[in-house]
Each structure stands twice: as C-alpha cells, then as structure tokens.
Amino acid sequence: MNEENNELLAALDAAAEINVGDIVKGEVLAFDDQRQAIVGIQGTGVEGVIPGREYSNNPDADMTAELKIGDVLDLVVTRKIGSDKEGGSYLLSKKRLEVRKAWENLEKDHKPGDILEVPVIQVVRGGLVVDAGVRGFIPASMIENRFVSDLNQYKGQTVRAEIVEIDPADNRLILSRRAVLSAEHSAAIEKVFGEISVNDVVEGKVARMTDFGAFIDLGGVDGLVHVSEISYDRVSKPSDVLSVGETVKVKVLAMDAEKQRISLSIKQTQPGPWEKIAQDAPEGSILEGTVKRLTDFGAFVEVAAGVEGLVHISQISHNHIDAPSDVLKSGESVKVKVLSVDPAAQRLSLSIKALEERPAAQKAEKSEDNSSASSSDIKNYTSDDEEGFTIGDILGDLNK
C-alpha cells in the first residue's frame, strides 16, 4: 500500500506544474449543464474548464455545436480554482490565446492606413464591433459618407475598413469604413465620368429613394432621377413604382464632374406618349380627359398619360365667356373632340363646344344672318341697271 502511495505521489510530482498565463493543450472530455467545456490538460493529469465567454470573439459562437468530444485545443490558463494539486482545476481560454496571437500578428504585419476585410459580429451603441482576430471597433461616424440611422443592417456583413489606430497594450483597434468608401468613390467617379456621356442610356440599380426622387447606383457613383423623370404617368413618390435593388435603364440628362452630380431619366428610355397619339387620337375622335391647367387663353386637358391638348377659350362654349375658369375647374373630367394633332410638335387642339348643341337663339341668329345676306345679294344684284332686270324677275328666279 505504501508502495502504491509512493508511486502516486511520484506521478503527481512528475506532472508539469501549471501557472496562470501558461499555454497548454486540452482535450475536450464533456460539456456541463452550463454549456461549458470540461477538458483534460495534457501532461498534467488535471482538468480545466472553458466558459462559453472564453471560447470565441464572436458572441454568437456556440462551442457545444462547433466542438466534439476528443478535440484538442490550444488554450491559455487564466485562473486557478482550488488549492490542492489532486482536486485542483483551472479556468482556460481559447479566445484569449487567439487574441494574443492575433495581436502579435497584427502588430507585425499591419500599420495605420492598411485595409482589412473584417466581419461585423456585433452592433453596439455608437458603432460596430468587428473580428480582426482581435475585437476591432468602427465608430458610427466612420461607417458611411452619410448618416446611417439603423446600424443593424451591417451585422453579419464583411466590410473593408482602414486601420486608424492600433495599440496592443490597450487592446485598442479603431477602423474606418468611410475612409475606404471615400477612396473607392473617387476611383468610381473617375471611371464613370470617363466612360459615360450625356444622352447615353445605361443600366443601374436603385440605391435609395427620397420624396423628390430616386438615387441610381451607376457603379459606385449615384445619379438622381427626379420624381418628374420616373414615368410619363404622374408619380406621387418614387417608392410607389420603384424598389431598392431594382435594376433600371436610365438616360443621362446632365453631368457635372466638379459637383459630382449626374441627372438621369427613366421615362426617356421608354416610348413617349406622343409616339402613338396620332393613332390613338386621330382628328375627329372623341376622348375623355381631365382639366390639368387653366390659363387666360384656354384650358389644357390631359387625354393620355403625358399628353395634354389645348381647348382654346373660343372652343370651350358656344356662349361668350370672359375666362376659362368661369366654366371649368382643374381636375374636372370633360369630353373633347380632336380638331387637329401634330405629334412632332407635340400639339393637340381640342374642342368642348363641338360636342354640344348650339343654343336655339344662336341658330336663329345664324338663320337671320343668312337671310340678311340674301337680301343684300338681291340689293347688290338689282343695282345693275344696265341688265334691265326688274325686282320681280329676280324674286321669281329666287323662288325657282
């Protein structure tokens, strides 16, 4: 018995001594109820524990899903639990060892100004936490070239960011995505302004929308389609007809390299409403339209999307009117007759009164005018004495 005890004591004495900060290898033996890993520290005969928070930089990582019994890990001893050698165990960390090695590599291989590709692992107040092997931080003001209200959209994304500050002693790594975007934007501006010209038709993606228009990404540079240039139909707001990410064709209306502005049109890449108007609204046809504008000289009536015709004040009513607003109002639906159509000049002449019956008084007036004209003719005709005709002769001819 004494011999066995002596052998056990000898084995314990021979076991490597473990100190805080030592790097050890641990074999996964089990997982406890707290989802911690129980590991056997190789060459020591004692066990250690890896808490969940000490497994990875990624707070969402689950070691019970990523590890299996028998896996061997490189770990660092962070604290001792218990005092006797036989029953003692240790808190171990995989994360801190990886961080230590990452800081060494980061400091050796990189400097401020270098670009890193890093996944966003956490959104916190004031910015984004990224995994560069060590925890890095991108302040909210350094994420975009514009204000961003919702930072959660970046979680899980891998972004390119420039090192602003690196300090292993304080575990401090500050990055800027805005700096990278600015450099990329400058390169994109040079490329886009060098490749496209006014009147070109190109493809782009809807990047974002406002009440006054839609911004189209042309390849790292945004151009603006004003709401009036989205469609020949009336558009109240861009989001009614467009969606973010949608691919659209646009025509380049204007470019200002100095101000980095590009004006675009979607509707001018589509068939214009005047192209079919001669077919859809030939002379003499009757249409229904909406009064869009009233002027002193007439009313403009929309008879198709993007097509307005003029009802001159003289064509509004058989009765005399002082102003179109006396009998019409904006938004009113009216029936009109097409008097003439000129697609090339985009002119459409319309009439409302042509579809209304002439008042009886005006009919009588017209009849009287005709009668007056006949009497005048007779008077003029009988004024020629040389022919020797009598009034009776002329009246007889008229009766015939």
Tab-separated table of C-alpha atoms in Angstrom:
chain	number	residue	atom	x	y	z
A	1	MET	CA	0.000	0.000	0.000
A	2	ASN	CA	2.790	2.343	0.892
A	3	GLU	CA	4.417	1.486	-2.392
A	4	GLU	CA	1.282	2.447	-4.366
A	5	ASN	CA	1.007	5.757	-2.484
A	6	ASN	CA	4.617	6.468	-3.201
A	7	GLU	CA	4.061	5.801	-6.919
A	8	LEU	CA	1.024	8.150	-6.959
A	9	LEU	CA	2.958	10.890	-5.179
A	10	ALA	CA	5.812	10.414	-7.590
A	11	ALA	CA	3.434	10.702	-10.561
A	12	LEU	CA	1.923	13.898	-9.152
A	13	ASP	CA	5.353	15.371	-8.524
A	14	ALA	CA	6.338	14.459	-12.070
A	15	ALA	CA	3.260	16.210	-13.525
A	16	ALA	CA	4.073	19.534	-15.114
A	17	GLU	CA	3.367	22.476	-12.893
A	18	ILE	CA	0.629	24.802	-14.228
A	19	ASN	CA	0.752	28.564	-13.830
A	20	VAL	CA	-1.574	31.380	-14.879
A	21	GLY	CA	-0.562	32.521	-18.359
A	22	ASP	CA	0.768	29.109	-19.421
A	23	ILE	CA	-0.207	27.837	-22.860
A	24	VAL	CA	-1.475	24.255	-22.637
A	25	LYS	CA	-3.233	21.671	-24.752
A	26	GLY	CA	-6.626	20.498	-23.580
A	27	GLU	CA	-8.698	17.545	-24.764
A	28	VAL	CA	-12.482	18.024	-24.698
A	29	LEU	CA	-13.944	15.460	-22.261
A	30	ALA	CA	-17.518	16.671	-21.793
A	31	PHE	CA	-19.920	19.621	-21.641
A	32	ASP	CA	-21.619	20.545	-18.369
A	33	ASP	CA	-25.108	21.927	-17.686
A	34	GLN	CA	-23.835	25.484	-18.137
A	35	ARG	CA	-22.646	24.620	-21.670
A	36	GLN	CA	-19.018	24.870	-20.570
A	37	ALA	CA	-16.373	22.517	-21.948
A	38	ILE	CA	-14.559	20.203	-19.490
A	39	VAL	CA	-11.077	19.473	-20.802
A	40	GLY	CA	-8.169	17.330	-19.672
A	41	ILE	CA	-4.929	19.285	-19.608
A	42	GLN	CA	-2.418	17.078	-21.342
A	43	GLY	CA	0.668	16.051	-19.333
A	44	THR	CA	-0.799	17.180	-16.013
A	45	GLY	CA	-3.488	14.727	-15.002
A	46	VAL	CA	-5.846	17.593	-14.072
A	47	GLU	CA	-8.883	19.095	-15.692
A	48	GLY	CA	-9.834	22.596	-16.684
A	49	VAL	CA	-12.980	24.442	-17.740
A	50	ILE	CA	-13.600	26.658	-20.813
A	51	PRO	CA	-16.531	29.033	-20.102
A	52	GLY	CA	-18.664	29.995	-23.087
A	53	ARG	CA	-17.449	33.613	-22.968
A	54	GLU	CA	-13.834	32.390	-23.287
A	55	TYR	CA	-14.380	30.337	-26.406
A	56	SER	CA	-14.584	32.906	-29.197
A	57	ASN	CA	-14.568	36.605	-30.057
A	58	ASN	CA	-17.918	36.065	-31.737
A	59	PRO	CA	-20.632	36.380	-29.066
A	60	ASP	CA	-22.945	34.202	-31.164
A	61	ALA	CA	-20.497	31.285	-31.412
A	62	ASP	CA	-21.704	28.039	-29.798
A	63	MET	CA	-18.844	25.739	-28.806
A	64	THR	CA	-21.195	22.861	-27.991
A	65	ALA	CA	-22.128	22.843	-31.671
A	66	GLU	CA	-18.633	23.504	-33.027
A	67	LEU	CA	-16.644	21.106	-30.799
A	68	LYS	CA	-16.882	17.378	-30.204
A	69	ILE	CA	-15.513	15.028	-27.558
A	70	GLY	CA	-11.848	14.280	-28.201
A	71	ASP	CA	-10.989	17.588	-29.888
A	72	VAL	CA	-7.650	19.008	-28.734
A	73	LEU	CA	-7.343	22.782	-28.363
A	74	ASP	CA	-4.557	25.242	-27.664
A	75	LEU	CA	-5.553	27.164	-24.515
A	76	VAL	CA	-4.177	29.693	-22.070
A	77	VAL	CA	-4.546	29.323	-18.285
A	78	THR	CA	-6.407	32.358	-16.901
A	79	ARG	CA	-7.064	31.343	-13.288
A	80	LYS	CA	-6.684	28.501	-10.834
A	81	ILE	CA	-9.682	27.035	-8.990
A	82	GLY	CA	-8.936	25.105	-5.776
A	83	SER	CA	-5.699	24.782	-3.863
A	84	ASP	CA	-4.745	21.113	-3.748
A	85	LYS	CA	-2.990	19.595	-6.668
A	86	GLU	CA	-5.120	16.460	-6.868
A	87	GLY	CA	-8.507	18.120	-6.921
A	88	GLY	CA	-7.495	21.412	-8.471
A	89	SER	CA	-8.770	22.676	-11.804
A	90	TYR	CA	-8.223	25.740	-13.935
A	91	LEU	CA	-10.174	28.267	-15.962
A	92	LEU	CA	-8.952	28.142	-19.528
A	93	SER	CA	-9.473	30.388	-22.550
A	94	LYS	CA	-9.273	29.682	-26.247
A	95	LYS	CA	-10.314	33.230	-27.122
A	96	ARG	CA	-7.557	34.982	-25.173
A	97	LEU	CA	-4.858	32.823	-26.691
A	98	GLU	CA	-6.163	33.551	-30.182
A	99	VAL	CA	-6.334	37.253	-29.313
A	100	ARG	CA	-2.776	37.217	-28.021
A	101	LYS	CA	-1.510	35.584	-31.203
A	102	ALA	CA	-3.686	37.876	-33.349
A	103	TRP	CA	-2.289	40.993	-31.693
A	104	GLU	CA	1.237	39.740	-32.313
A	105	ASN	CA	0.469	39.089	-35.983
A	106	LEU	CA	-1.490	42.310	-36.383
A	107	GLU	CA	1.275	44.459	-34.952
A	108	LYS	CA	3.892	42.646	-37.023
A	109	ASP	CA	2.040	42.657	-40.365
A	110	HIS	CA	-0.050	45.848	-40.302
A	111	LYS	CA	0.105	49.555	-39.578
A	112	PRO	CA	-2.337	52.506	-39.634
A	113	GLY	CA	-3.592	53.065	-43.175
A	114	ASP	CA	-3.724	49.363	-44.071
A	115	ILE	CA	-7.038	47.890	-45.265
A	116	LEU	CA	-8.603	44.858	-43.553
A	117	GLU	CA	-11.599	42.748	-44.514
A	118	VAL	CA	-13.476	42.060	-41.303
A	119	PRO	CA	-16.855	40.539	-40.405
A	120	VAL	CA	-19.243	42.621	-38.287
A	121	ILE	CA	-20.015	40.484	-35.238
A	122	GLN	CA	-21.917	42.908	-33.040
A	123	VAL	CA	-23.805	46.187	-33.154
A	124	VAL	CA	-23.312	48.351	-30.083
A	125	ARG	CA	-24.230	51.869	-29.162
A	126	GLY	CA	-22.004	54.140	-31.159
A	127	GLY	CA	-20.724	51.741	-33.774
A	128	LEU	CA	-19.846	48.252	-34.985
A	129	VAL	CA	-17.691	45.547	-33.377
A	130	VAL	CA	-15.669	43.585	-35.930
A	131	ASP	CA	-13.497	40.487	-35.732
A	132	ALA	CA	-9.960	41.117	-36.981
A	133	GLY	CA	-8.636	38.211	-34.947
A	134	VAL	CA	-8.987	40.760	-32.165
A	135	ARG	CA	-12.017	42.863	-31.405
A	136	GLY	CA	-11.975	45.982	-33.524
A	137	PHE	CA	-14.345	48.931	-33.457
A	138	ILE	CA	-15.769	51.082	-36.250
A	139	PRO	CA	-17.356	54.254	-34.800
A	140	ALA	CA	-20.760	55.168	-36.272
A	141	SER	CA	-19.284	58.351	-37.768
A	142	MET	CA	-16.767	56.244	-39.708
A	143	ILE	CA	-19.190	53.734	-41.239
A	144	GLU	CA	-20.533	55.686	-44.239
A	145	ASN	CA	-20.105	59.003	-46.017
A	146	ARG	CA	-23.617	59.851	-44.857
A	147	PHE	CA	-25.659	59.469	-41.700
A	148	VAL	CA	-26.910	55.926	-41.007
A	149	SER	CA	-29.925	55.576	-38.738
A	150	ASP	CA	-30.006	51.751	-38.486
A	151	LEU	CA	-26.673	50.032	-37.837
A	152	ASN	CA	-28.243	46.555	-37.577
A	153	GLN	CA	-28.167	46.252	-41.366
A	154	TYR	CA	-24.383	45.668	-41.169
A	155	LYS	CA	-24.472	42.743	-38.724
A	156	GLY	CA	-23.115	39.615	-40.390
A	157	GLN	CA	-21.624	41.549	-43.298
A	158	THR	CA	-17.931	41.513	-44.160
A	159	VAL	CA	-16.657	45.037	-44.714
A	160	ARG	CA	-13.415	46.635	-45.866
A	161	ALA	CA	-12.042	49.115	-43.344
A	162	GLU	CA	-8.861	51.101	-42.880
A	163	ILE	CA	-6.800	50.886	-39.685
A	164	VAL	CA	-6.933	54.241	-37.903
A	165	GLU	CA	-5.310	53.233	-34.623
A	166	ILE	CA	-3.652	50.060	-33.382
A	167	ASP	CA	-2.492	49.708	-29.763
A	168	PRO	CA	-1.921	46.122	-28.480
A	169	ALA	CA	-1.068	47.361	-24.965
A	170	ASP	CA	-4.598	48.734	-24.562
A	171	ASN	CA	-6.249	46.125	-26.809
A	172	ARG	CA	-7.356	49.026	-28.976
A	173	LEU	CA	-8.070	48.682	-32.691
A	174	ILE	CA	-10.025	51.505	-34.383
A	175	LEU	CA	-11.080	51.154	-38.012
A	176	SER	CA	-12.786	53.386	-40.590
A	177	ARG	CA	-15.018	52.124	-43.371
A	178	ARG	CA	-15.716	55.687	-44.517
A	179	ALA	CA	-12.066	56.178	-45.486
A	180	VAL	CA	-12.231	53.128	-47.758
A	181	LEU	CA	-15.531	54.235	-49.283
A	182	SER	CA	-14.111	57.690	-49.998
A	183	ALA	CA	-11.133	56.211	-51.837
A	184	GLU	CA	-13.364	53.788	-53.758
A	185	HIS	CA	-15.792	56.612	-54.559
A	186	SER	CA	-13.026	58.775	-56.000
A	187	ALA	CA	-11.893	55.920	-58.233
A	188	ALA	CA	-15.502	55.194	-59.261
A	189	ILE	CA	-16.136	58.865	-60.121
A	190	GLU	CA	-13.097	58.937	-62.390
A	191	LYS	CA	-14.230	55.735	-64.096
A	192	VAL	CA	-17.911	56.676	-64.519
A	193	PHE	CA	-17.273	60.222	-65.719
A	194	GLY	CA	-14.707	58.847	-68.144
A	195	GLU	CA	-16.964	56.174	-69.605
A	196	ILE	CA	-20.450	57.702	-69.926
A	197	SER	CA	-21.698	60.874	-71.613
A	198	VAL	CA	-24.860	62.953	-71.809
A	199	ASN	CA	-27.645	61.156	-73.779
A	200	ASP	CA	-26.140	57.707	-73.096
A	201	VAL	CA	-28.566	55.003	-71.929
A	202	VAL	CA	-27.054	52.829	-69.185
A	203	GLU	CA	-28.153	50.360	-66.508
A	204	GLY	CA	-28.042	50.960	-62.781
A	205	LYS	CA	-29.556	49.812	-59.514
A	206	VAL	CA	-31.908	51.764	-57.288
A	207	ALA	CA	-29.730	52.593	-54.263
A	208	ARG	CA	-32.117	54.677	-52.182
A	209	MET	CA	-35.195	56.848	-52.502
A	210	THR	CA	-36.437	60.171	-51.188
A	211	ASP	CA	-39.676	62.073	-51.691
A	212	PHE	CA	-38.116	64.064	-54.544
A	213	GLY	CA	-36.510	61.233	-56.497
A	214	ALA	CA	-34.504	58.004	-56.676
A	215	PHE	CA	-30.714	57.625	-56.498
A	216	ILE	CA	-29.365	55.120	-59.013
A	217	ASP	CA	-26.009	53.384	-58.460
A	218	LEU	CA	-24.081	53.504	-61.741
A	219	GLY	CA	-21.098	51.598	-60.349
A	220	GLY	CA	-20.026	53.294	-57.151
A	221	VAL	CA	-21.473	56.667	-58.185
A	222	ASP	CA	-25.102	57.663	-57.634
A	223	GLY	CA	-27.127	59.640	-60.154
A	224	LEU	CA	-30.506	61.230	-59.396
A	225	VAL	CA	-33.752	60.507	-61.214
A	226	HIS	CA	-36.082	63.332	-60.209
A	227	VAL	CA	-39.633	62.191	-59.465
A	228	SER	CA	-40.806	64.002	-62.617
A	229	GLU	CA	-38.433	61.859	-64.726
A	230	ILE	CA	-39.544	58.462	-63.416
A	231	SER	CA	-42.617	57.965	-65.594
A	232	TYR	CA	-44.876	59.716	-68.073
A	233	ASP	CA	-47.679	58.869	-65.634
A	234	ARG	CA	-47.965	61.041	-62.572
A	235	VAL	CA	-45.847	59.648	-59.679
A	236	SER	CA	-46.559	60.878	-56.143
A	237	LYS	CA	-43.475	59.289	-54.626
A	238	PRO	CA	-40.719	57.078	-56.096
A	239	SER	CA	-41.428	54.144	-53.772
A	240	ASP	CA	-44.837	53.749	-55.442
A	241	VAL	CA	-43.203	52.463	-58.633
A	242	LEU	CA	-39.598	51.551	-57.711
A	243	SER	CA	-37.908	49.323	-55.129
A	244	VAL	CA	-34.383	49.381	-53.683
A	245	GLY	CA	-32.078	46.974	-55.525
A	246	GLU	CA	-34.157	47.033	-58.699
A	247	THR	CA	-32.214	47.231	-61.974
A	248	VAL	CA	-33.383	50.041	-64.276
A	249	LYS	CA	-32.383	51.636	-67.565
A	250	VAL	CA	-31.674	55.359	-67.389
A	251	LYS	CA	-30.791	58.106	-69.833
A	252	VAL	CA	-28.059	60.557	-68.838
A	253	LEU	CA	-29.517	64.074	-68.935
A	254	ALA	CA	-26.649	66.097	-67.436
A	255	MET	CA	-23.242	65.595	-65.805
A	256	ASP	CA	-21.274	67.903	-63.510
A	257	ALA	CA	-17.848	66.439	-62.695
A	258	GLU	CA	-16.914	69.317	-60.407
A	259	LYS	CA	-20.005	68.900	-58.222
A	260	GLN	CA	-20.052	65.126	-58.846
A	261	ARG	CA	-23.690	65.226	-59.926
A	262	ILE	CA	-25.433	63.183	-62.585
A	263	SER	CA	-29.036	63.811	-63.646
A	264	LEU	CA	-30.890	60.810	-65.051
A	265	SER	CA	-34.252	59.905	-66.554
A	266	ILE	CA	-36.097	56.611	-66.595
A	267	LYS	CA	-39.092	57.770	-68.612
A	268	GLN	CA	-36.947	58.958	-71.519
A	269	THR	CA	-35.782	55.380	-72.112
A	270	GLN	CA	-39.413	54.350	-72.693
A	271	PRO	CA	-41.707	55.032	-75.687
A	272	GLY	CA	-43.096	58.556	-75.371
A	273	PRO	CA	-46.848	59.087	-75.158
A	274	TRP	CA	-46.780	61.289	-78.274
A	275	GLU	CA	-45.423	58.471	-80.434
A	276	LYS	CA	-48.845	56.790	-80.653
A	277	ILE	CA	-51.078	59.803	-80.213
A	278	ALA	CA	-51.863	60.180	-83.954
A	279	GLN	CA	-53.103	56.597	-83.927
A	280	ASP	CA	-54.875	56.722	-80.573
A	281	ALA	CA	-56.401	60.193	-81.020
A	282	PRO	CA	-56.890	60.939	-84.736
A	283	GLU	CA	-58.571	64.119	-85.908
A	284	GLY	CA	-62.311	63.957	-85.281
A	285	SER	CA	-62.098	61.405	-82.468
A	286	ILE	CA	-63.889	61.956	-79.174
A	287	LEU	CA	-61.918	61.483	-75.957
A	288	GLU	CA	-62.406	61.849	-72.249
A	289	GLY	CA	-59.812	63.868	-70.379
A	290	THR	CA	-59.016	65.766	-67.216
A	291	VAL	CA	-58.571	69.513	-66.964
A	292	LYS	CA	-54.989	69.968	-65.762
A	293	ARG	CA	-54.352	73.718	-66.108
A	294	LEU	CA	-56.372	76.849	-66.788
A	295	THR	CA	-54.922	79.923	-68.466
A	296	ASP	CA	-56.381	83.178	-69.792
A	297	PHE	CA	-56.459	81.783	-73.323
A	298	GLY	CA	-57.786	78.303	-72.693
A	299	ALA	CA	-57.658	75.006	-70.777
A	300	PHE	CA	-55.090	72.217	-71.007
A	301	VAL	CA	-56.759	68.811	-70.888
A	302	GLU	CA	-54.842	65.564	-70.331
A	303	VAL	CA	-56.234	62.893	-72.654
A	304	ALA	CA	-53.486	60.271	-72.067
A	305	ALA	CA	-50.519	59.832	-69.719
A	306	GLY	CA	-48.131	62.653	-70.564
A	307	VAL	CA	-50.341	64.080	-73.334
A	308	GLU	CA	-52.147	67.374	-72.876
A	309	GLY	CA	-54.151	69.200	-75.518
A	310	LEU	CA	-55.366	72.781	-75.600
A	311	VAL	CA	-59.009	73.736	-75.626
A	312	HIS	CA	-58.826	77.330	-76.772
A	313	ILE	CA	-61.196	79.713	-74.990
A	314	SER	CA	-63.178	80.011	-78.221
A	315	GLN	CA	-63.696	76.216	-78.202
A	316	ILE	CA	-64.957	75.897	-74.639
A	317	SER	CA	-68.561	77.056	-75.091
A	318	HIS	CA	-70.998	78.398	-77.675
A	319	ASN	CA	-71.699	81.194	-75.224
A	320	HIS	CA	-69.269	84.042	-74.686
A	321	ILE	CA	-67.022	83.572	-71.634
A	322	ASP	CA	-64.525	86.004	-70.170
A	323	ALA	CA	-62.198	83.354	-68.713
A	324	PRO	CA	-61.956	79.524	-68.870
A	325	SER	CA	-62.210	79.398	-65.068
A	326	ASP	CA	-65.764	80.753	-65.368
A	327	VAL	CA	-66.985	77.363	-66.636
A	328	LEU	CA	-64.162	74.869	-65.919
A	329	LYS	CA	-62.138	73.853	-62.897
A	330	SER	CA	-58.859	71.978	-62.504
A	331	GLY	CA	-59.352	68.227	-62.049
A	332	GLU	CA	-62.707	68.194	-63.797
A	333	SER	CA	-63.423	65.400	-66.299
A	334	VAL	CA	-64.582	66.580	-69.720
A	335	LYS	CA	-65.306	65.127	-73.154
A	336	VAL	CA	-63.401	66.688	-76.022
A	337	LYS	CA	-63.227	66.399	-79.787
A	338	VAL	CA	-59.853	66.322	-81.524
A	339	LEU	CA	-59.610	69.206	-84.005
A	340	SER	CA	-56.004	68.641	-85.048
A	341	VAL	CA	-52.992	66.590	-83.921
A	342	ASP	CA	-49.262	67.229	-84.537
A	343	PRO	CA	-47.101	64.576	-82.768
A	344	ALA	CA	-43.821	66.091	-83.978
A	345	ALA	CA	-44.636	69.448	-82.386
A	346	GLN	CA	-46.477	67.728	-79.516
A	347	ARG	CA	-49.569	69.824	-80.148
A	348	LEU	CA	-53.144	68.708	-79.793
A	349	SER	CA	-56.083	71.056	-80.477
A	350	LEU	CA	-59.327	70.126	-78.762
A	351	SER	CA	-62.874	71.372	-78.553
A	352	ILE	CA	-65.564	71.009	-75.940
A	353	LYS	CA	-68.254	73.046	-77.675
A	354	ALA	CA	-68.029	70.860	-80.800
A	355	LEU	CA	-69.760	68.131	-78.768
A	356	GLU	CA	-72.532	70.432	-77.514
A	357	GLU	CA	-75.655	71.523	-79.378
A	358	ARG	CA	-75.740	75.147	-80.463
A	359	PRO	CA	-78.321	77.144	-78.436
A	360	ALA	CA	-81.640	77.917	-80.226
A	361	ALA	CA	-81.007	81.669	-80.061
A	362	GLN	CA	-77.714	81.220	-81.896
A	363	LYS	CA	-79.451	79.072	-84.513
A	364	ALA	CA	-81.987	81.816	-85.128
A	365	GLU	CA	-79.165	84.349	-85.264
A	366	LYS	CA	-77.415	82.298	-87.885
A	367	SER	CA	-80.601	81.962	-89.872
A	368	GLU	CA	-81.125	85.720	-89.739
A	369	ASP	CA	-77.569	86.264	-90.841
A	370	ASN	CA	-78.229	84.069	-93.862
A	371	SER	CA	-81.435	85.943	-94.658
A	372	SER	CA	-79.663	89.276	-94.397
A	373	ALA	CA	-77.028	88.023	-96.692
A	374	SER	CA	-79.710	87.007	-99.264
A	375	SER	CA	-81.393	90.433	-99.147
A	376	SER	CA	-78.059	92.111	-99.534
A	377	ASP	CA	-77.295	89.897	-102.505
A	378	ILE	CA	-80.604	90.863	-104.040
A	379	LYS	CA	-79.894	94.517	-103.426
A	380	ASN	CA	-76.464	94.234	-104.940
A	381	TYR	CA	-77.731	92.138	-107.807
A	382	THR	CA	-80.523	94.620	-108.753
A	383	SER	CA	-78.238	97.597	-108.580
A	384	ASP	CA	-77.044	96.884	-112.094
A	385	ASP	CA	-79.497	98.890	-114.276
A	386	GLU	CA	-77.704	98.031	-117.443
A	387	GLU	CA	-79.063	94.488	-117.470
A	388	GLY	CA	-82.645	95.761	-117.277
A	389	PHE	CA	-83.816	93.176	-114.737
A	390	THR	CA	-86.784	94.048	-112.522
A	391	ILE	CA	-87.163	93.109	-108.871
A	392	GLY	CA	-89.971	90.795	-109.888
A	393	ASP	CA	-87.712	88.984	-112.295
A	394	ILE	CA	-85.098	88.457	-109.607
A	395	LEU	CA	-87.594	87.345	-106.957
A	396	GLY	CA	-89.040	84.957	-109.447
A	397	ASP	CA	-85.620	83.477	-110.048
A	398	LEU	CA	-85.056	83.123	-106.327
A	399	ASN	CA	-88.391	81.362	-105.889
A	400	LYS	CA	-87.356	78.895	-108.548
